[in-house]
Tab-separated table of C-alpha atoms in Angstrom:
chain	number	residue	atom	x	y	z
S	1	VAL	CA	27.061	-25.521	2.216
S	2	THR	CA	28.864	-28.662	1.016
S	3	ASN	CA	30.538	-30.847	3.619
S	4	ALA	CA	34.025	-32.082	2.667
S	5	ASN	CA	33.428	-35.612	4.021
S	6	GLN	CA	36.585	-35.158	6.135
S	7	ASN	CA	35.144	-35.104	9.662
S	8	PRO	CA	31.736	-35.593	11.263
S	9	TRP	CA	32.055	-31.993	12.430
S	10	ASP	CA	32.610	-30.355	9.021
S	11	ASN	CA	31.187	-26.840	9.460
S	12	ILE	CA	31.083	-23.190	8.524
S	13	GLN	CA	31.533	-20.340	10.994
S	14	ILE	CA	30.515	-16.716	11.429
S	15	ASP	CA	32.381	-14.231	13.648
S	16	PHE	CA	30.584	-11.217	15.113
S	17	ALA	CA	32.091	-7.915	16.208
S	18	GLU	CA	30.135	-7.893	19.467
S	19	LYS	CA	28.713	-10.367	21.965
S	20	LEU	CA	25.241	-11.720	21.295
S	21	THR	CA	22.531	-10.204	23.473
S	22	LEU	CA	19.862	-12.812	24.280
S	23	THR	CA	16.706	-12.918	26.379
S	24	ASP	CA	14.536	-15.639	27.841
S	25	GLU	CA	12.314	-17.028	25.091
S	26	SER	CA	14.848	-15.951	22.457
S	27	THR	CA	15.192	-18.197	19.431
S	28	PHE	CA	17.203	-18.517	16.270
S	29	THR	CA	15.208	-19.595	13.240
S	30	MET	CA	16.630	-20.806	9.953
S	31	LYS	CA	15.253	-22.301	6.760
S	32	VAL	CA	16.999	-25.366	5.324
S	33	TYR	CA	16.767	-27.383	2.097
S	34	SER	CA	18.705	-30.623	1.804
S	35	PRO	CA	18.886	-34.020	0.073
S	36	GLN	CA	17.829	-35.989	3.132
S	37	SER	CA	15.584	-35.750	6.175
S	38	GLY	CA	15.763	-36.943	9.766
S	39	TYR	CA	18.795	-34.979	10.928
S	40	LYS	CA	19.208	-31.940	13.154
S	41	VAL	CA	21.130	-28.770	12.455
S	42	THR	CA	23.292	-27.612	15.338
S	43	LEU	CA	24.309	-24.041	16.106
S	44	LYS	CA	27.337	-23.837	18.373
S	45	LEU	CA	27.973	-20.477	20.030
S	46	GLU	CA	31.562	-19.735	21.024
S	47	ASP	CA	33.656	-17.053	22.685
S	48	LYS	CA	36.347	-16.133	20.149
S	49	ALA	CA	38.836	-15.010	22.807
S	50	THR	CA	38.910	-18.508	24.337
S	51	ALA	CA	39.389	-20.249	20.978
S	52	GLY	CA	36.163	-22.151	21.557
S	53	SER	CA	36.817	-23.446	25.059
S	54	VAL	CA	33.847	-21.358	26.213
S	55	ALA	CA	31.072	-22.685	23.992
S	56	LYS	CA	27.592	-24.196	23.976
S	57	GLU	CA	25.702	-26.227	21.401
S	58	PHE	CA	22.090	-25.540	20.429
S	59	PRO	CA	20.558	-28.312	18.306
S	60	SER	CA	17.370	-27.573	16.381
S	61	THR	CA	14.270	-28.400	18.402
S	62	THR	CA	13.147	-30.860	15.734
S	63	ALA	CA	14.857	-32.942	13.086
S	64	THR	CA	14.293	-32.164	9.438
S	65	THR	CA	11.259	-33.852	7.897
S	66	LYS	CA	11.541	-32.876	4.209
S	67	THR	CA	13.739	-33.916	1.278
S	68	ASP	CA	14.635	-31.356	-1.382
S	69	GLU	CA	12.085	-28.953	0.069
S	70	TRP	CA	12.351	-25.892	2.308
S	71	GLU	CA	11.411	-26.068	5.999
S	72	GLU	CA	12.097	-23.871	9.014
S	73	LEU	CA	13.988	-25.000	12.124
S	74	THR	CA	14.068	-23.359	15.558
S	75	PHE	CA	16.959	-23.128	18.053
S	76	GLU	CA	16.092	-22.129	21.619
S	77	VAL	CA	18.436	-19.843	23.571
S	78	SER	CA	17.993	-17.873	26.809
S	79	ALA	CA	19.120	-14.866	28.825
S	80	ALA	CA	21.639	-17.082	30.615
S	81	ASP	CA	23.580	-17.252	27.352
S	82	SER	CA	23.620	-13.472	26.827
S	83	GLY	CA	26.827	-11.441	26.572
S	84	ILE	CA	29.098	-14.494	26.312
S	85	TYR	CA	29.395	-15.507	22.672
S	86	ASP	CA	30.582	-13.709	19.544
S	87	LYS	CA	30.993	-16.624	17.147
S	88	MET	CA	28.563	-19.077	15.549
S	89	VAL	CA	29.440	-22.487	14.130
S	90	LEU	CA	26.888	-24.250	11.901
S	91	PHE	CA	26.874	-28.041	11.703
S	92	PHE	CA	24.597	-29.859	9.279
S	93	ASP	CA	24.025	-33.434	10.545
S	94	LEU	CA	26.694	-33.241	13.228
S	95	GLU	CA	28.512	-36.524	14.044
S	96	ASN	CA	27.611	-38.167	10.719
S	97	LEU	CA	30.426	-38.163	8.197
S	98	ASN	CA	29.097	-37.082	4.779
S	99	GLY	CA	29.725	-34.969	1.705
S	100	ASN	CA	26.162	-33.723	1.344
S	101	THR	CA	25.137	-30.307	0.071
S	102	TYR	CA	22.802	-28.237	2.229
S	103	TYR	CA	21.076	-24.916	1.516
S	104	PHE	CA	20.033	-22.433	4.190
S	105	ASP	CA	18.389	-19.020	4.324
S	106	ASP	CA	16.847	-16.466	6.685
S	107	LEU	CA	18.978	-17.152	9.761
S	108	LYS	CA	17.349	-14.814	12.259
S	109	LEU	CA	17.623	-13.973	15.950
S	110	ASN	CA	14.177	-13.449	17.473
S	111	LEU	CA	14.558	-11.758	20.845
S	112	ASP	CA	10.838	-11.983	21.570
S	113	GLY	CA	10.582	-15.680	20.852
S	114	GLY	CA	9.059	-15.137	17.410
S	115	THR	CA	9.117	-17.706	14.681
S	116	GLY	CA	11.321	-15.828	12.244
S	117	GLY	CA	9.957	-16.551	8.839
S	118	GLY	CA	12.227	-14.339	6.764
S	119	GLY	CA	10.379	-13.251	3.654
S	120	GLY	CA	6.808	-13.525	4.959
S	121	GLY	CA	6.828	-15.014	8.471
S	122	ALA	CA	7.427	-12.508	11.270
S	123	CYS	CA	6.060	-9.031	10.740
S	124	GLU	CA	8.281	-6.183	9.546
S	125	PRO	CA	7.953	-2.824	11.338
S	126	GLU	CA	7.409	0.121	9.009
S	127	THR	CA	10.056	2.830	8.741
S	128	THR	CA	8.128	5.654	7.048
S	129	GLN	CA	4.656	7.186	7.132
S	130	SER	CA	3.112	10.343	5.735
S	131	LEU	CA	-0.300	11.955	6.119
S	132	THR	CA	0.562	15.070	4.138
S	133	ALA	CA	-1.486	15.726	1.009
S	134	ALA	CA	1.573	15.838	-1.240
S	135	ASP	CA	2.875	12.419	-0.210
S	136	ILE	CA	0.144	10.235	1.275
S	137	ASN	CA	1.651	6.993	2.538
S	138	LEU	CA	-0.368	5.591	5.442
S	139	THR	CA	1.656	2.551	6.564
S	140	PHE	CA	0.556	2.477	10.239
S	141	LYS	CA	4.116	2.933	11.419
S	142	ASP	CA	2.454	5.154	14.035
S	143	ASP	CA	-1.102	5.205	15.343
S	144	PRO	CA	-3.114	7.653	13.169
S	145	SER	CA	-6.260	7.486	15.324
S	146	ALA	CA	-6.109	11.212	16.091
S	147	SER	CA	-6.463	11.906	12.352
S	148	ILE	CA	-9.326	9.458	11.750
S	149	ILE	CA	-12.943	10.701	11.743
S	150	GLU	CA	-15.532	7.982	12.444
S	151	ASP	CA	-18.934	8.180	10.750
S	152	ASN	CA	-20.937	5.146	11.964
S	153	ALA	CA	-17.794	3.042	11.692
S	154	THR	CA	-15.108	2.499	14.316
S	155	PHE	CA	-11.384	2.645	13.657
S	156	GLU	CA	-8.727	0.740	15.611
S	157	TYR	CA	-4.926	0.541	15.338
S	158	VAL	CA	-4.251	-3.204	15.577
S	159	ASP	CA	-1.829	-6.042	14.853
S	160	ASN	CA	-1.832	-7.471	11.343
S	161	PRO	CA	-4.446	-10.285	11.385
S	162	GLY	CA	-2.686	-12.333	8.698
S	163	ASN	CA	0.980	-11.803	7.833
S	164	SER	CA	1.738	-12.867	4.279
S	165	SER	CA	4.023	-12.120	1.364
S	166	VAL	CA	1.474	-9.532	0.227
S	167	ASN	CA	1.524	-7.724	3.562
S	168	ASN	CA	3.766	-8.565	6.507
S	169	SER	CA	3.496	-5.178	8.213
S	170	CYS	CA	3.205	-5.357	11.986
S	171	LYS	CA	0.385	-2.823	12.387
S	172	VAL	CA	-2.687	-2.090	10.263
S	173	GLY	CA	-6.007	-0.273	10.446
S	174	LYS	CA	-9.231	-2.021	11.481
S	175	VAL	CA	-12.624	-0.628	10.440
S	176	THR	CA	-15.914	-2.036	11.770
S	177	ASN	CA	-19.109	-0.827	10.166
S	178	ALA	CA	-21.872	-0.005	12.651
S	179	ASN	CA	-24.623	-1.542	10.487
S	180	GLN	CA	-26.424	1.808	10.654
S	181	ASN	CA	-26.287	2.945	7.025
S	182	PRO	CA	-25.013	1.526	3.729
S	183	TRP	CA	-22.551	4.452	3.739
S	184	ASP	CA	-20.909	3.781	7.129
S	185	ASN	CA	-17.388	5.187	6.741
S	186	ILE	CA	-14.215	6.667	8.164
S	187	GLN	CA	-12.570	9.897	6.986
S	188	ILE	CA	-9.218	11.693	6.918
S	189	ASP	CA	-8.812	15.472	6.587
S	190	PHE	CA	-5.675	16.996	5.058
S	191	ALA	CA	-4.205	20.437	5.600
S	192	ASP	CA	-3.643	21.014	1.878
S	193	LYS	CA	-5.351	20.165	-1.402
S	194	LEU	CA	-4.322	16.929	-3.122
S	195	THR	CA	-2.066	17.459	-6.128
S	196	LEU	CA	-2.784	14.825	-8.784
S	197	THR	CA	-1.534	14.061	-12.295
S	198	ASP	CA	-2.804	12.029	-15.217
S	199	GLY	CA	-1.985	8.425	-14.427
S	200	SER	CA	-2.023	9.012	-10.668
S	201	THR	CA	-3.403	6.216	-8.505
S	202	PHE	CA	-4.179	5.412	-4.927
S	203	THR	CA	-3.267	1.873	-3.911
S	204	MET	CA	-4.437	0.206	-0.729
S	205	LYS	CA	-4.226	-3.296	0.740
S	206	VAL	CA	-7.378	-4.807	2.235
S	207	TYR	CA	-8.212	-7.921	4.257
S	208	SER	CA	-11.845	-8.784	4.900
S	209	PRO	CA	-14.328	-11.569	5.701
S	210	GLN	CA	-15.878	-11.587	2.253
S	211	SER	CA	-15.003	-11.048	-1.397
S	212	GLY	CA	-16.769	-9.605	-4.401
S	213	TYR	CA	-17.155	-6.004	-3.221
S	214	LYS	CA	-15.390	-2.786	-4.134
S	215	VAL	CA	-13.814	-0.244	-1.825
S	216	THR	CA	-14.718	3.340	-2.668
S	217	LEU	CA	-12.593	6.380	-1.901
S	218	LYS	CA	-14.586	9.616	-1.980
S	219	LEU	CA	-12.576	12.814	-2.294
S	220	GLU	CA	-14.227	15.928	-0.871
S	221	ASP	CA	-13.645	19.640	-0.476
S	222	LYS	CA	-13.915	20.338	3.268
S	223	ALA	CA	-15.005	23.957	2.814
S	224	SER	CA	-18.062	22.887	0.834
S	225	ALA	CA	-19.060	20.306	3.486
S	226	GLY	CA	-18.920	17.603	0.845
S	227	ALA	CA	-20.988	19.395	-1.795
S	228	ILE	CA	-17.891	19.332	-4.008
S	229	ALA	CA	-16.923	15.672	-4.097
S	230	LYS	CA	-16.144	12.758	-6.389
S	231	GLU	CA	-16.169	8.987	-5.818
S	232	PHE	CA	-13.358	6.700	-6.967
S	233	PRO	CA	-14.255	3.001	-6.701
S	234	SER	CA	-11.465	0.439	-6.826
S	235	THR	CA	-10.770	-0.714	-10.374
S	236	THR	CA	-11.591	-4.307	-9.408
S	237	ALA	CA	-13.698	-5.969	-6.752
S	238	THR	CA	-12.022	-7.931	-3.988
S	239	THR	CA	-11.322	-11.579	-4.805
S	240	LYS	CA	-10.033	-12.954	-1.504
S	241	THR	CA	-11.516	-13.871	1.875
S	242	ASP	CA	-9.447	-13.373	5.038
S	243	GLU	CA	-6.386	-12.739	2.903
S	244	TRP	CA	-4.527	-9.591	1.885
S	245	GLU	CA	-4.848	-8.157	-1.608
S	246	GLU	CA	-4.069	-4.777	-3.153
S	247	LEU	CA	-6.631	-2.531	-4.827
S	248	THR	CA	-6.059	0.396	-7.191
S	249	PHE	CA	-8.012	3.655	-7.570
S	250	ASN	CA	-7.443	5.657	-10.764
S	251	LEU	CA	-7.167	9.461	-10.589
S	252	SER	CA	-6.326	12.244	-13.040
S	253	ALA	CA	-4.948	15.757	-13.288
S	254	ALA	CA	-8.509	17.063	-13.691
S	255	ASP	CA	-9.056	16.231	-10.003
S	256	SER	CA	-5.982	18.111	-8.805
S	257	GLY	CA	-6.121	21.034	-6.373
S	258	ILE	CA	-9.788	20.480	-5.469
S	259	TYR	CA	-9.991	18.009	-2.598
S	260	ASP	CA	-8.560	17.903	0.930
S	261	LYS	CA	-10.543	15.042	2.479
S	262	ILE	CA	-10.790	11.267	1.872
S	263	VAL	CA	-13.831	9.204	2.873
S	264	PHE	CA	-13.435	5.399	2.962
S	265	PHE	CA	-16.416	3.168	2.168
S	266	PHE	CA	-16.047	-0.595	2.442
S	267	ASP	CA	-18.795	-2.243	0.375
S	268	LEU	CA	-20.703	0.986	-0.219
S	269	GLU	CA	-24.512	0.679	-0.501
S	270	ASN	CA	-24.672	-2.675	1.320
S	271	LEU	CA	-25.755	-2.426	4.940
S	272	ASN	CA	-23.520	-4.574	7.147
S	273	GLY	CA	-21.581	-4.721	10.392
S	274	ASN	CA	-18.473	-6.348	8.900
S	275	THR	CA	-14.913	-5.751	10.006
S	276	TYR	CA	-12.343	-4.744	7.407
S	277	TYR	CA	-8.582	-4.292	7.698
S	278	PHE	CA	-6.539	-1.994	5.479
S	279	ASP	CA	-2.916	-0.943	5.111
S	280	ASP	CA	-0.467	0.933	2.885
S	281	LEU	CA	-2.762	3.597	1.479
S	282	LYS	CA	-0.406	5.311	-0.950
S	283	LEU	CA	-0.667	8.098	-3.497
S	284	ASN	CA	1.352	7.206	-6.605
S	285	LEU	CA	1.801	10.301	-8.729
S	286	ASP	CA	3.644	8.352	-11.449
S	287	GLY	CA	0.886	5.784	-11.860
S	288	GLY	CA	2.801	3.070	-9.995
S	289	THR	CA	1.179	0.179	-8.190
S	290	GLY	CA	2.178	1.130	-4.674
S	291	GLY	CA	3.347	-1.802	-2.587
S	292	GLY	CA	3.687	0.226	0.614
S	293	GLY	CA	6.206	-0.599	3.282
S	294	GLY	CA	6.362	-4.161	4.493
S	295	GLY	CA	4.216	-5.702	1.796
S	296	SER	CA	4.785	-6.823	-1.755
S	297	GLY	CA	6.893	-4.761	-4.056
S	298	GLY	CA	4.674	-2.989	-6.609
S	299	SER	CA	6.371	-0.676	-8.950
S	300	GLY	CA	8.663	2.259	-8.596
S	301	GLY	CA	11.992	0.886	-9.778
S	302	GLY	CA	13.241	0.433	-6.227
S	303	THR	CA	16.838	0.528	-5.077
S	304	GLY	CA	19.222	-2.055	-6.403
S	305	GLY	CA	21.711	-2.909	-9.113
S	306	GLY	CA	24.220	-0.081	-9.341
S	307	CYS	CA	21.879	2.432	-7.700
S	308	SER	CA	22.591	3.440	-4.105
S	309	GLY	CA	19.448	5.571	-3.795
S	310	ASP	CA	15.960	5.569	-5.290
S	311	ALA	CA	15.385	4.852	-8.960
S	312	VAL	CA	14.353	7.812	-11.130
S	313	ASN	CA	12.849	8.206	-14.598
S	314	ALA	CA	15.362	7.812	-17.416
S	315	THR	CA	16.098	11.168	-19.038
S	316	ALA	CA	17.637	10.263	-22.407
S	317	PHE	CA	18.690	7.429	-24.682
S	318	PRO	CA	20.631	5.205	-24.386
S	319	VAL	CA	19.365	3.736	-21.107
S	320	ASN	CA	21.873	1.230	-19.700
S	321	PHE	CA	20.537	0.855	-16.113
S	322	GLU	CA	24.027	1.147	-14.626
S	323	SER	CA	22.974	4.070	-12.416
S	324	CYS	CA	19.623	5.085	-10.884
S	325	GLU	CA	17.918	5.974	-14.180
S	326	SER	CA	15.202	3.442	-14.856
S	327	PHE	CA	11.659	2.771	-16.085
S	328	ILE	CA	9.609	3.176	-12.910
S	329	SER	CA	6.054	3.724	-14.146
S	330	THR	CA	3.896	0.595	-14.449
S	331	PHE	CA	0.230	-0.030	-15.188
S	332	ASN	CA	-2.159	-2.934	-14.699
S	333	ASP	CA	-5.619	-3.721	-13.358
S	334	ALA	CA	-5.688	-7.365	-12.251
S	335	GLY	CA	-2.531	-9.014	-10.928
S	336	SER	CA	0.754	-7.166	-10.644
S	337	LEU	CA	3.736	-6.000	-12.650
S	338	THR	CA	6.875	-4.620	-11.020
S	339	THR	CA	10.150	-3.144	-12.235
S	340	SER	CA	13.438	-2.994	-10.340
S	341	LEU	CA	17.116	-2.384	-10.957
S	342	ASP	CA	18.984	-5.655	-10.568
S	343	ASP	CA	22.144	-7.619	-11.342
S	344	ASN	CA	22.616	-9.031	-14.836
S	345	PRO	CA	21.340	-12.651	-14.603
S	346	ALA	CA	23.786	-13.868	-17.283
S	347	LYS	CA	26.891	-11.775	-18.037
S	348	THR	CA	27.665	-13.606	-21.257
S	349	GLY	CA	27.228	-13.301	-25.006
S	350	ILE	CA	25.975	-9.956	-26.229
S	351	ASN	CA	25.505	-8.502	-22.737
S	352	THR	CA	28.270	-8.485	-20.141
S	353	SER	CA	27.126	-5.340	-18.328
S	354	ASP	CA	26.757	-5.423	-14.563
S	355	TYR	CA	23.215	-4.148	-14.087
S	356	VAL	CA	19.880	-4.365	-15.900
S	357	LEU	CA	16.155	-3.693	-15.504
S	358	LYS	CA	14.165	-6.609	-14.056
S	359	VAL	CA	10.446	-6.904	-14.803
S	360	VAL	CA	8.182	-9.406	-13.039
S	361	LYS	CA	4.713	-10.010	-14.446
S	362	ALA	CA	2.661	-12.183	-12.098
S	363	ALA	CA	0.262	-14.937	-13.063
S	364	GLY	CA	-3.271	-13.572	-13.383
S	365	THR	CA	-2.120	-10.169	-14.655
S	366	ASN	CA	-3.716	-8.347	-17.583
S	367	ARG	CA	-1.903	-9.190	-20.811
S	368	TRP	CA	-1.946	-5.445	-21.582
S	369	ALA	CA	-0.099	-4.599	-18.356
S	370	GLY	CA	3.320	-3.082	-18.848
S	371	PHE	CA	5.794	-0.364	-17.991
S	372	GLN	CA	6.746	2.947	-19.550
S	373	ASN	CA	8.985	5.967	-19.362
S	374	PRO	CA	8.144	9.575	-20.292
S	375	PHE	CA	11.340	11.299	-21.446
S	376	PRO	CA	11.613	15.057	-20.801
S	377	SER	CA	11.976	15.818	-24.527
S	378	ASN	CA	10.462	14.405	-27.706
S	379	PHE	CA	12.524	11.795	-29.563
S	380	ASP	CA	12.742	10.957	-33.276
S	381	ALA	CA	10.089	8.275	-33.825
S	382	THR	CA	11.471	7.407	-37.277
S	383	LYS	CA	14.709	6.000	-35.846
S	384	THR	CA	15.296	2.368	-34.860
S	385	PHE	CA	14.778	1.268	-31.270
S	386	LYS	CA	17.216	-1.395	-30.079
S	387	PHE	CA	16.865	-3.529	-26.955
S	388	LYS	CA	18.692	-6.358	-25.260
S	389	ILE	CA	16.092	-8.670	-23.730
S	390	TYR	CA	16.453	-11.779	-21.546
S	391	SER	CA	13.321	-13.839	-20.899
S	392	THR	CA	12.828	-16.778	-18.559
S	393	VAL	CA	10.046	-17.904	-20.911
S	394	ALA	CA	10.562	-19.047	-24.504
S	395	ASN	CA	8.504	-17.669	-27.412
S	396	VAL	CA	7.173	-14.710	-25.464
S	397	VAL	CA	5.781	-11.762	-27.431
S	398	MET	CA	6.771	-8.226	-26.469
S	399	ARG	CA	4.528	-5.340	-27.493
S	400	PHE	CA	6.092	-1.895	-28.016
S	401	GLU	CA	4.282	1.424	-28.258
S	402	ILE	CA	5.243	5.094	-28.392
S	403	ASN	CA	3.083	8.072	-27.473
S	404	SER	CA	3.177	11.417	-25.762
S	405	GLU	CA	2.858	12.163	-22.045
S	406	PRO	CA	0.818	14.277	-21.655
S	407	GLN	CA	-1.051	13.318	-24.797
S	408	ASP	CA	-2.077	16.111	-27.180
S	409	SER	CA	-5.720	15.454	-28.017
S	410	GLY	CA	-5.106	16.453	-31.634
S	411	SER	CA	-2.061	14.220	-32.109
S	412	GLY	CA	-2.232	10.656	-33.402
S	413	ASN	CA	0.239	7.895	-32.503
S	414	PRO	CA	1.637	5.051	-34.619
S	415	GLY	CA	0.348	1.537	-34.079
S	416	PRO	CA	2.113	-1.009	-31.860
S	417	GLN	CA	5.027	-3.186	-32.956
S	418	PHE	CA	5.696	-6.761	-31.786
S	419	ALA	CA	8.758	-8.939	-31.320
S	420	THR	CA	8.978	-12.591	-30.281
S	421	ILE	CA	11.772	-13.659	-27.916
S	422	ALA	CA	12.245	-17.213	-29.141
S	423	ALA	CA	14.915	-18.492	-26.751
S	424	ALA	CA	14.671	-18.558	-22.963
S	425	ASN	CA	17.471	-17.670	-20.541
S	426	THR	CA	19.740	-15.968	-23.061
S	427	TRP	CA	20.189	-12.378	-24.162
S	428	THR	CA	18.515	-11.465	-27.451
S	429	GLU	CA	18.971	-8.295	-29.508
S	430	VAL	CA	15.673	-6.798	-30.685
S	431	GLU	CA	15.144	-3.987	-33.193
S	432	ILE	CA	11.862	-2.127	-33.540
S	433	VAL	CA	10.850	0.390	-36.194
S	434	PHE	CA	7.537	2.212	-35.882
S	435	THR	CA	5.726	2.694	-39.185
S	436	GLY	CA	2.583	4.485	-40.194
S	437	ILE	CA	3.186	7.557	-38.080
S	438	PRO	CA	0.048	9.722	-38.540
S	439	SER	CA	0.479	13.040	-40.298
S	440	ASN	CA	-1.146	14.819	-37.346
S	441	ASN	CA	1.443	13.491	-34.880
S	442	THR	CA	2.962	16.422	-32.995
S	443	GLY	CA	5.751	14.440	-31.357
S	444	VAL	CA	6.287	11.562	-28.938
S	445	ASN	CA	8.280	11.333	-25.723
S	446	GLN	CA	7.132	8.077	-24.080
S	447	LEU	CA	8.189	4.482	-24.717
S	448	VAL	CA	5.794	1.736	-23.558
S	449	ILE	CA	6.645	-1.978	-23.272
S	450	LYS	CA	4.079	-4.716	-22.593
S	451	PRO	CA	5.685	-8.131	-21.963
S	452	ASP	CA	3.712	-11.232	-22.968
S	453	ASN	CA	1.076	-9.287	-24.869
S	454	PRO	CA	0.549	-10.776	-28.349
S	455	ASP	CA	-1.776	-8.936	-30.687
S	456	GLY	CA	-5.430	-9.575	-29.816
S	457	THR	CA	-4.842	-10.746	-26.211
S	458	ASP	CA	-5.746	-7.558	-24.296
S	459	GLY	CA	-8.818	-9.218	-22.776
S	460	GLU	CA	-6.833	-12.110	-21.320
S	461	LEU	CA	-4.856	-12.682	-18.121
S	462	THR	CA	-1.427	-14.281	-17.918
S	463	SER	CA	-1.453	-17.965	-16.956
S	464	ALA	CA	1.999	-18.024	-15.330
S	465	GLU	CA	4.583	-15.658	-13.904
S	466	GLY	CA	7.071	-14.213	-16.362
S	467	ILE	CA	10.419	-12.670	-15.430
S	468	TYR	CA	12.127	-10.485	-18.029
S	469	TYR	CA	15.299	-8.419	-18.108
S	470	PHE	CA	15.983	-5.398	-20.333
S	471	ASP	CA	19.206	-3.561	-21.022
S	472	ASP	CA	20.874	-1.088	-23.389
S	473	ILE	CA	17.731	0.548	-24.756
S	474	ARG	CA	18.923	2.716	-27.644
S	475	LEU	CA	17.466	4.900	-30.378
S	476	GLU	CA	19.711	4.913	-33.447
């Protein structure tokens, strides 16, 4: 918002279709970023029908304290103001004539007196949950206590102990070991066998009083009373204390159709009476990184760009990301890598299309982490791959691979190819030709891309976040 320096009351306004319903303890919260501190923001509520003669001003409870930095302000309202107003006027530094520019975000009405917070403050209620074997997605939208079996560990359905950008769900599961055995656990039975594929994963968010341990999921066959079982430890140990993080458990098609029970061990083999919280246990059949409901994104392509539904695997070249076809399968161990359909960040030069694929690779992520797409039919590996790539980082190396999904054990694949994106924040055309295709190759149908993965860096982690955009992936 930029004031015109015409009047002390320069403002912007928002009309609503209905009257505002307010309660005692209600608040508005809003984040602001501005070139000065020491002023208050004022929200004026008005009745449109009276042209503002019925109105009331609500200044922020505190003045701003930061310069060129985000902070959150609160505006207190009450039930006495309910059902009267259907218009909001926003004044930045009311009564002081100026031409300043102000930024604001996350204007929110909190009927319960919450503190708002937008992207990470107040909790976000979940909208979906599944405890069916084919689509496990335990988000704690509803209390699952009736489905939880306690084996020297107690389960409780509780409020999130630490809302954060990783997990701002309202409700989570709480597990307290009884300090009876190193294998204190909780269990969930399913009506059907779990169907798994190569590349399948479970992902789960955990919050606990210590770090350095692994969570173990044990899959069992109920009919055999656990005699047929297999343990799946998390791929990495926890690294955080009293903070949410997401763990991954790798599965495969060889484990499909066998198990109908999950046993949860927190810090298996170490006797303790610790309390652990968990959330967003999700079965990802495409090898994605989960993300659950109210927490961080993960993979899966999402909804966005020109797609009005859920993203799906691309089926053929060219892939232009103007619809819901996308690259939704991602892989990593440490850190995170996500893909999503998004708006073109710079509709200029060689790429003026509306929508593209956005890839975010977090700091601390495996250099070998990437994304991929298995096409339904083999493609001609001798042709030239062409990509339009936009990187927020200069001189980043992209690694490209092709293989088969599923992989024929007797078929060899060509080696990787690399391309350096020299310029940042501009679209670059990249061409890749795979050479040295083995004579025993029986065909390929999957394209793999690993951003920021120069040759010889597989054992490293990224030092900073990288954001990359891809478009118009062709095979010519």
